[in-house]
Coordinates of C-alpha atoms and ligand atoms in Angstrom, one line a residue:
X1 CA -21.5 -40.3 -31.0
X2 CA -18.5 -38.5 -32.5
X3 CA -15.3 -40.4 -32.7
X4 CA -12.4 -39.3 -30.5
X5 CA -9.6 -37.9 -32.7
X6 CA -6.6 -38.0 -30.4
X7 CA -4.0 -40.6 -31.3
X8 CA -1.0 -41.7 -29.2
X9 CA 1.9 -39.3 -29.7
X10 CA -0.4 -36.4 -30.8
X11 CA -1.1 -33.5 -28.5
X12 CA -4.3 -34.3 -26.5
X13 CA -7.2 -31.9 -26.6
X14 CA -8.1 -30.2 -23.4
X15 CA -10.7 -27.7 -22.2
X16 CA -9.5 -24.4 -20.7
X17 CA -11.6 -21.9 -18.8
X18 CA -10.8 -18.3 -17.7
X19 CA -13.1 -16.8 -15.2
X20 CA -12.4 -13.1 -14.8
X21 CA -14.3 -10.2 -13.1
X22 CA -15.8 -8.8 -16.2
X23 CA -15.4 -11.5 -18.8
X24 CA -15.0 -15.3 -19.1
X25 CA -13.6 -17.5 -21.8
X26 CA -13.8 -21.2 -22.5
X27 CA -11.7 -22.9 -25.1
X28 CA -11.0 -26.3 -26.7
X29 CA -7.3 -26.5 -27.3
X30 CA -4.5 -28.9 -27.4
X31 CA -1.9 -29.5 -24.7
X32 CA 0.7 -28.0 -27.0
X33 CA -1.1 -24.6 -26.7
X34 CA -3.1 -24.6 -30.0
X35 CA -6.6 -23.2 -29.6
X36 CA -9.2 -24.8 -31.9
X37 CA -12.3 -22.9 -30.8
X38 CA -13.2 -20.5 -28.0
X39 CA -16.3 -18.9 -26.6
X40 CA -16.2 -15.6 -24.7
X41 CA -18.9 -14.0 -22.6
X42 CA -19.3 -10.9 -20.5
X43 CA -20.1 -11.2 -16.8
X44 CA -23.5 -9.5 -16.8
X45 CA -24.6 -10.8 -13.5
X46 CA -22.3 -10.9 -10.5
X47 CA -23.7 -14.2 -9.2
X48 CA -21.8 -17.4 -9.1
X49 CA -24.7 -19.6 -10.1
X50 CA -25.3 -17.4 -13.2
X51 CA -21.7 -17.5 -14.2
X52 CA -21.5 -21.3 -13.7
X53 CA -24.5 -21.7 -16.0
X54 CA -22.9 -19.5 -18.7
X55 CA -19.7 -21.5 -18.4
X56 CA -21.5 -24.7 -18.9
X57 CA -23.3 -23.2 -22.0
X58 CA -19.9 -22.1 -23.3
X59 CA -18.5 -25.7 -22.8
X60 CA -21.5 -27.0 -24.7
X61 CA -20.8 -24.6 -27.5
X62 CA -17.3 -26.1 -27.7
X63 CA -18.9 -29.5 -28.0
X64 CA -21.1 -28.4 -30.8
X65 CA -18.3 -26.7 -32.7
X66 CA -15.7 -29.5 -32.4
X67 CA -17.6 -32.7 -31.5
X68 CA -14.8 -35.2 -32.4
X69 CA -12.1 -33.4 -30.5
X70 CA -14.4 -32.7 -27.6
X71 CA -15.1 -36.4 -27.3
X72 CA -11.4 -37.0 -26.8
X73 CA -11.0 -34.5 -24.0
X74 CA -9.8 -36.0 -20.7
X75 CA -8.6 -32.9 -18.8
X76 CA -9.7 -29.4 -18.0
X77 CA -7.9 -26.4 -16.4
X78 CA -9.6 -23.4 -14.9
X79 CA -8.1 -20.0 -13.9
X80 CA -10.3 -18.2 -11.4
X81 CA -10.2 -14.5 -10.7
X82 CA -10.0 -14.8 -6.9
X83 CA -8.4 -16.8 -4.2
X84 CA -8.6 -20.6 -4.6
X85 CA -8.2 -22.4 -1.3
X86 CA -8.0 -26.1 -2.2
X87 CA -11.1 -26.2 -4.4
X88 CA -13.0 -23.6 -2.5
X89 CA -13.4 -20.4 -4.4
X90 CA -13.6 -16.9 -3.0
X91 CA -14.3 -13.7 -4.7
X92 CA -14.4 -10.1 -3.5
X93 CA -16.6 -9.3 -6.5
X94 CA -19.0 -12.2 -7.1
X95 CA -21.5 -13.5 -4.5
X96 CA -21.9 -17.2 -3.9
X97 CA -18.7 -18.8 -5.0
X98 CA -18.0 -20.2 -1.5
X99 CA -20.8 -22.7 -2.0
X100 CA -20.0 -24.0 -5.4
X101 CA -17.4 -26.6 -6.2
X102 CA -17.0 -25.6 -9.9
X103 CA -14.1 -28.0 -10.7
X104 CA -15.9 -30.9 -9.0
X105 CA -19.1 -30.1 -11.0
X106 CA -17.2 -30.1 -14.3
X107 CA -15.5 -33.3 -13.4
X108 CA -18.7 -35.0 -12.5
X109 CA -20.6 -33.8 -15.6
X110 CA -17.9 -34.6 -18.2
X111 CA -15.5 -37.1 -16.4
X112 CA -12.5 -34.8 -17.0
X113 CA -9.6 -34.6 -14.6
X114 CA -10.2 -30.9 -13.7
X115 CA -7.7 -28.6 -12.0
X116 CA -8.4 -25.1 -10.8
X117 CA -6.2 -22.3 -9.5
X118 CA -6.1 -18.5 -9.0
X119 CA -5.9 -16.8 -12.4
X120 CA -2.6 -15.0 -11.7
X121 CA -1.0 -18.3 -10.8
X122 CA -2.4 -19.9 -13.9
X123 CA -1.2 -16.9 -16.1
X124 CA 2.3 -17.4 -14.6
X125 CA 2.2 -21.1 -15.6
X126 CA 1.0 -20.0 -19.1
X127 CA 4.0 -17.6 -19.5
X128 CA 6.3 -20.4 -18.3
X129 CA 5.1 -23.0 -20.7
X130 CA 4.0 -21.0 -23.7
X131 CA 5.2 -17.4 -23.2
X132 CA 8.2 -15.3 -22.1
X133 CA 9.4 -18.0 -19.7
X134 CA 9.6 -20.9 -22.2
X135 CA 12.4 -23.2 -21.3
X136 CA 12.7 -21.9 -17.8
X137 CA 11.7 -23.5 -14.5
X138 CA 11.7 -20.6 -12.0
X139 CA 9.9 -17.4 -12.7
X140 CA 8.1 -14.7 -10.8
X141 CA 5.2 -13.2 -12.7
X142 CA 3.5 -9.9 -11.9
X143 CA 0.3 -8.8 -13.6
X144 CA -0.1 -5.0 -13.3
X145 CA -3.5 -3.8 -14.4
X146 CA -6.3 -2.2 -12.4
X147 CA -5.0 -4.3 -9.5
X148 CA -1.8 -6.2 -9.1
X149 CA -1.6 -10.0 -9.0
X150 CA 1.2 -12.4 -9.2
X151 CA 2.4 -16.0 -9.3
X152 CA 5.6 -17.7 -8.4
X153 CA 6.8 -20.8 -10.3
X154 CA 9.5 -22.7 -8.5
X155 CA 11.1 -25.8 -10.0
X156 CA 8.4 -25.9 -12.7
X157 CA 5.6 -25.9 -10.1
X158 CA 3.2 -23.2 -9.0
X159 CA 4.2 -22.2 -5.5
X160 CA 0.9 -22.6 -3.6
X161 CA 1.8 -22.4 0.1
X162 CA 0.0 -24.4 2.8
X163 CA -3.5 -23.3 1.7
X164 CA -3.0 -22.4 -1.9
X165 CA -2.8 -18.7 -1.1
X166 CA 0.9 -18.0 -1.8
X167 CA 2.1 -15.6 -4.5
X168 CA 0.0 -12.5 -3.7
X169 CA 2.7 -10.2 -4.9
X170 CA 0.4 -7.2 -5.1
X171 CA -0.1 -7.3 -1.4
X172 CA 3.6 -7.2 -0.6
X173 CA 3.8 -4.5 2.1
X174 CA 6.1 -1.7 1.1
X175 CA 5.3 1.5 3.0
X176 CA 4.5 1.7 6.6
X177 CA 1.3 3.7 7.0
X178 CA 0.9 3.9 3.2
X179 CA -2.4 4.3 1.3
X180 CA -5.2 2.0 2.1
X181 CA -5.4 -1.2 -0.1
X182 CA -8.3 -3.3 -1.4
X183 CA -7.1 -6.2 0.8
X184 CA -7.9 -4.2 4.0
X185 CA -4.2 -3.4 4.8
X186 CA -2.3 -0.3 3.8
X187 CA 0.9 0.4 2.0
X188 CA 0.8 -2.7 -0.3
X189 CA 2.3 -2.7 -3.8
X190 CA -1.2 -2.6 -5.2
X191 CA -2.1 0.6 -3.3
X192 CA 1.1 2.2 -4.7
X193 CA 1.6 1.1 -8.3
X194 CA -1.6 -0.4 -9.7
X195 CA -3.8 1.2 -12.3
X196 CA -6.3 2.3 -9.7
X197 CA -3.6 3.7 -7.4
X198 CA -1.9 5.7 -10.3
X199 CA -5.3 7.0 -11.5
X200 CA -6.4 8.0 -7.9
X201 CA -3.1 9.8 -7.2
X202 CA -3.3 11.7 -10.6
X203 CA -7.0 12.7 -10.0
X204 CA -6.2 14.3 -6.6
X205 CA -3.0 15.9 -8.0
X206 CA -5.0 17.4 -10.9
X207 CA -7.6 18.8 -8.5
X208 CA -4.9 20.2 -6.3
X209 CA -2.9 21.9 -9.0
X210 CA -4.8 22.1 -12.3
X211 CA -2.1 24.3 -13.9
X212 CA 0.8 22.0 -13.3
X213 CA -1.4 19.1 -14.5
X214 CA -2.8 21.0 -17.5
X215 CA -1.6 18.4 -20.1
X216 CA -3.1 15.5 -18.1
X217 CA -6.4 17.4 -17.7
X218 CA -6.4 18.2 -21.4
X219 CA -6.1 14.5 -22.2
X220 CA -8.9 13.7 -19.7
X221 CA -11.2 16.1 -21.6
X222 CA -10.9 18.7 -18.8
X223 CA -12.4 16.5 -16.1
X224 CA -10.1 15.1 -13.4
X225 CA -12.7 12.4 -12.7
X226 CA -12.1 10.9 -16.1
X227 CA -8.3 10.3 -15.5
X228 CA -7.2 6.8 -16.0
X229 CA -3.7 5.2 -15.6
X230 CA -3.4 5.0 -19.3
X231 CA -3.9 8.8 -19.6
X232 CA -1.3 9.4 -16.9
X233 CA 1.3 7.4 -18.9
X234 CA 0.2 9.3 -22.0
X235 CA 0.6 12.7 -20.3
X236 CA 4.0 11.7 -18.8
X237 CA 5.2 10.8 -22.3
X238 CA 4.0 14.3 -23.4
X239 CA 6.0 16.0 -20.7
X240 CA 3.4 16.6 -17.9
X241 CA 5.5 17.0 -14.7
X242 CA 2.8 15.8 -12.4
X243 CA 2.2 12.6 -14.4
X244 CA 5.9 12.0 -14.7
X245 CA 6.3 12.1 -10.9
X246 CA 3.4 9.8 -10.3
X247 CA 4.7 7.3 -12.9
X248 CA 8.3 7.5 -11.6
X249 CA 7.0 6.8 -8.1
X250 CA 4.9 3.9 -9.1
X251 CA 7.8 2.4 -11.1
X252 CA 10.1 2.8 -8.0
X253 CA 7.6 0.9 -5.9
X254 CA 7.2 -1.8 -8.5
X255 CA 11.0 -2.1 -8.8
X256 CA 11.3 -2.6 -5.0
X257 CA 8.7 -5.3 -5.2
X258 CA 10.5 -7.0 -8.1
X259 CA 13.8 -6.7 -6.2
X260 CA 12.3 -8.2 -3.1
X261 CA 10.8 -11.1 -5.2
X262 CA 14.3 -11.7 -6.8
X263 CA 15.8 -11.9 -3.3
X264 CA 13.0 -14.1 -2.0
X265 CA 12.6 -16.6 -4.9
X266 CA 15.8 -16.6 -6.9
X267 CA 14.0 -16.8 -10.2
X268 CA 15.7 -17.1 -13.7
X269 CA 13.5 -14.2 -14.9
X270 CA 10.8 -11.8 -13.7
X271 CA 7.9 -11.5 -16.2
X272 CA 5.6 -8.5 -16.1
X273 CA 2.1 -8.7 -17.7
X274 CA -1.2 -6.9 -17.4
X275 CA -2.5 -3.7 -19.0
X276 CA 0.3 -1.5 -17.6
X277 CA 3.0 -3.6 -19.1
X278 CA 1.8 -2.4 -22.5
X279 CA 3.5 0.9 -21.7
X280 CA 6.6 -0.9 -23.1
X281 CA 9.9 1.0 -22.8
X282 CA 8.4 3.8 -20.7
X283 CA 7.9 1.1 -18.0
X284 CA 10.6 -1.4 -18.6
X285 CA 13.6 0.8 -19.1
X286 CA 13.4 2.7 -15.8
X287 CA 12.1 -0.4 -14.0
X288 CA 15.2 -2.5 -15.0
X289 CA 17.5 0.4 -13.9
X290 CA 15.7 0.7 -10.6
X291 CA 15.4 -3.0 -9.8
X292 CA 19.2 -3.3 -9.6
X293 CA 19.3 -1.1 -6.5
X294 CA 17.0 -3.5 -4.6
X295 CA 18.7 -6.8 -5.4
X296 CA 21.3 -8.1 -3.0
X297 CA 24.7 -6.8 -4.0
X298 CA 26.2 -10.3 -3.4
X299 CA 24.1 -11.8 -6.1
X300 CA 26.0 -12.4 -9.3
X301 CA 24.5 -11.7 -12.7
X302 CA 21.4 -9.8 -13.5
X303 CA 17.9 -11.3 -13.5
X304 CA 16.1 -10.4 -16.7
X305 CA 12.8 -8.4 -16.3
X306 CA 10.7 -9.3 -19.3
X307 CA 7.4 -8.3 -20.7
X308 CA 4.8 -11.1 -20.8
X309 CA 4.1 -12.5 -24.2
X310 CA 0.6 -13.9 -24.0
X311 CA -1.5 -10.8 -23.4
X312 CA -5.1 -11.4 -22.6
X313 CA -4.7 -15.1 -23.5
X314 CA -2.3 -15.8 -20.6
X315 CA -5.0 -17.3 -18.3
X316 CA -6.6 -19.4 -21.0
X317 CA -3.2 -20.8 -22.2
X318 CA -2.2 -21.2 -18.5
X319 CA -5.3 -23.2 -18.0
X320 CA -4.3 -25.4 -20.8
X321 CA -0.8 -25.8 -19.2
X322 CA -2.6 -26.6 -15.9
X323 CA -4.8 -29.2 -17.5
X324 CA -2.1 -31.0 -19.5
X325 CA -2.8 -34.6 -19.0
X326 CA 0.6 -36.0 -20.0
X327 CA 2.5 -33.9 -17.4
X328 CA 4.1 -35.9 -14.7
X329 CA 2.7 -35.2 -11.2
X330 CA 6.1 -33.7 -10.4
X331 CA 5.5 -30.8 -12.8
X332 CA 1.8 -30.8 -12.9
X333 CA 1.5 -27.5 -11.0
X334 CA -1.0 -28.1 -8.4
X335 CA -3.9 -30.2 -7.0
Ligands
ZN401 ZN1 -3.1 -5.1 -0.1

């Protein structure tokens, strides 16, 4: 048996797991955010039982790579790419999660205190503890990628609501009778400003008026079907008027949502992560300008709108923050 290496006063080792729609990661880290070893795998089968088996294999890999630290683990945090109601998992993409108590299974196998939450909530916690929100207690986090997710941290805790389903910032309804959304409603932020919404709008604009969208089509190799949100940002930067309009509109919608979130949650900062946040100044400068017009005029001071700092490690580091065994129950996040 390997000897446990954790000593009193030293950061405790924890296991963190990030379960996404296309890839998963498991890591052995410390509660202070250091990662000693991690194992990543692609989701090749969209079945919960297969993914659970792979997660367990990844955890066993951590054991074999760092046996002494692994033996000292007492806690595990999991970020799951779908709604988490209590410990029941749902997924729009993967069949069978409803019947699997993943956190309970890990807890029974390894004896770890295991916490699980929706990945956007977990990423928000990660940014609060280790990223752009360090030192703060109240943040709103938007992740703007193919879809739009979010998490609200209030008083150092994830705001979970009565069933754990709070913080779905992407499904904030903004436009009456707006475009259909993946959630079954229409006019949500996600249907107006997400990667898929931007790409869909650009594709139809390019088909409608190929001449006006010539630059965008050129970037897409002449085929409107190839257009991605990244290409639309690129074309907007190169002066394509169609792309500029689409990006401007998406940013205005996002600004409204950010303004609404500031009015609702009174955060110290709003943090924007996800693939689209990598657009940098092209996103943040107009966004910050625009947000002001949606925040209550009576509110003094400006709430900073900051880029996320943890990139694609936000969920994994958030899972470490969620697991942290020495946190008091008052700031432990959830469960
Ligand atoms: Zn929606």
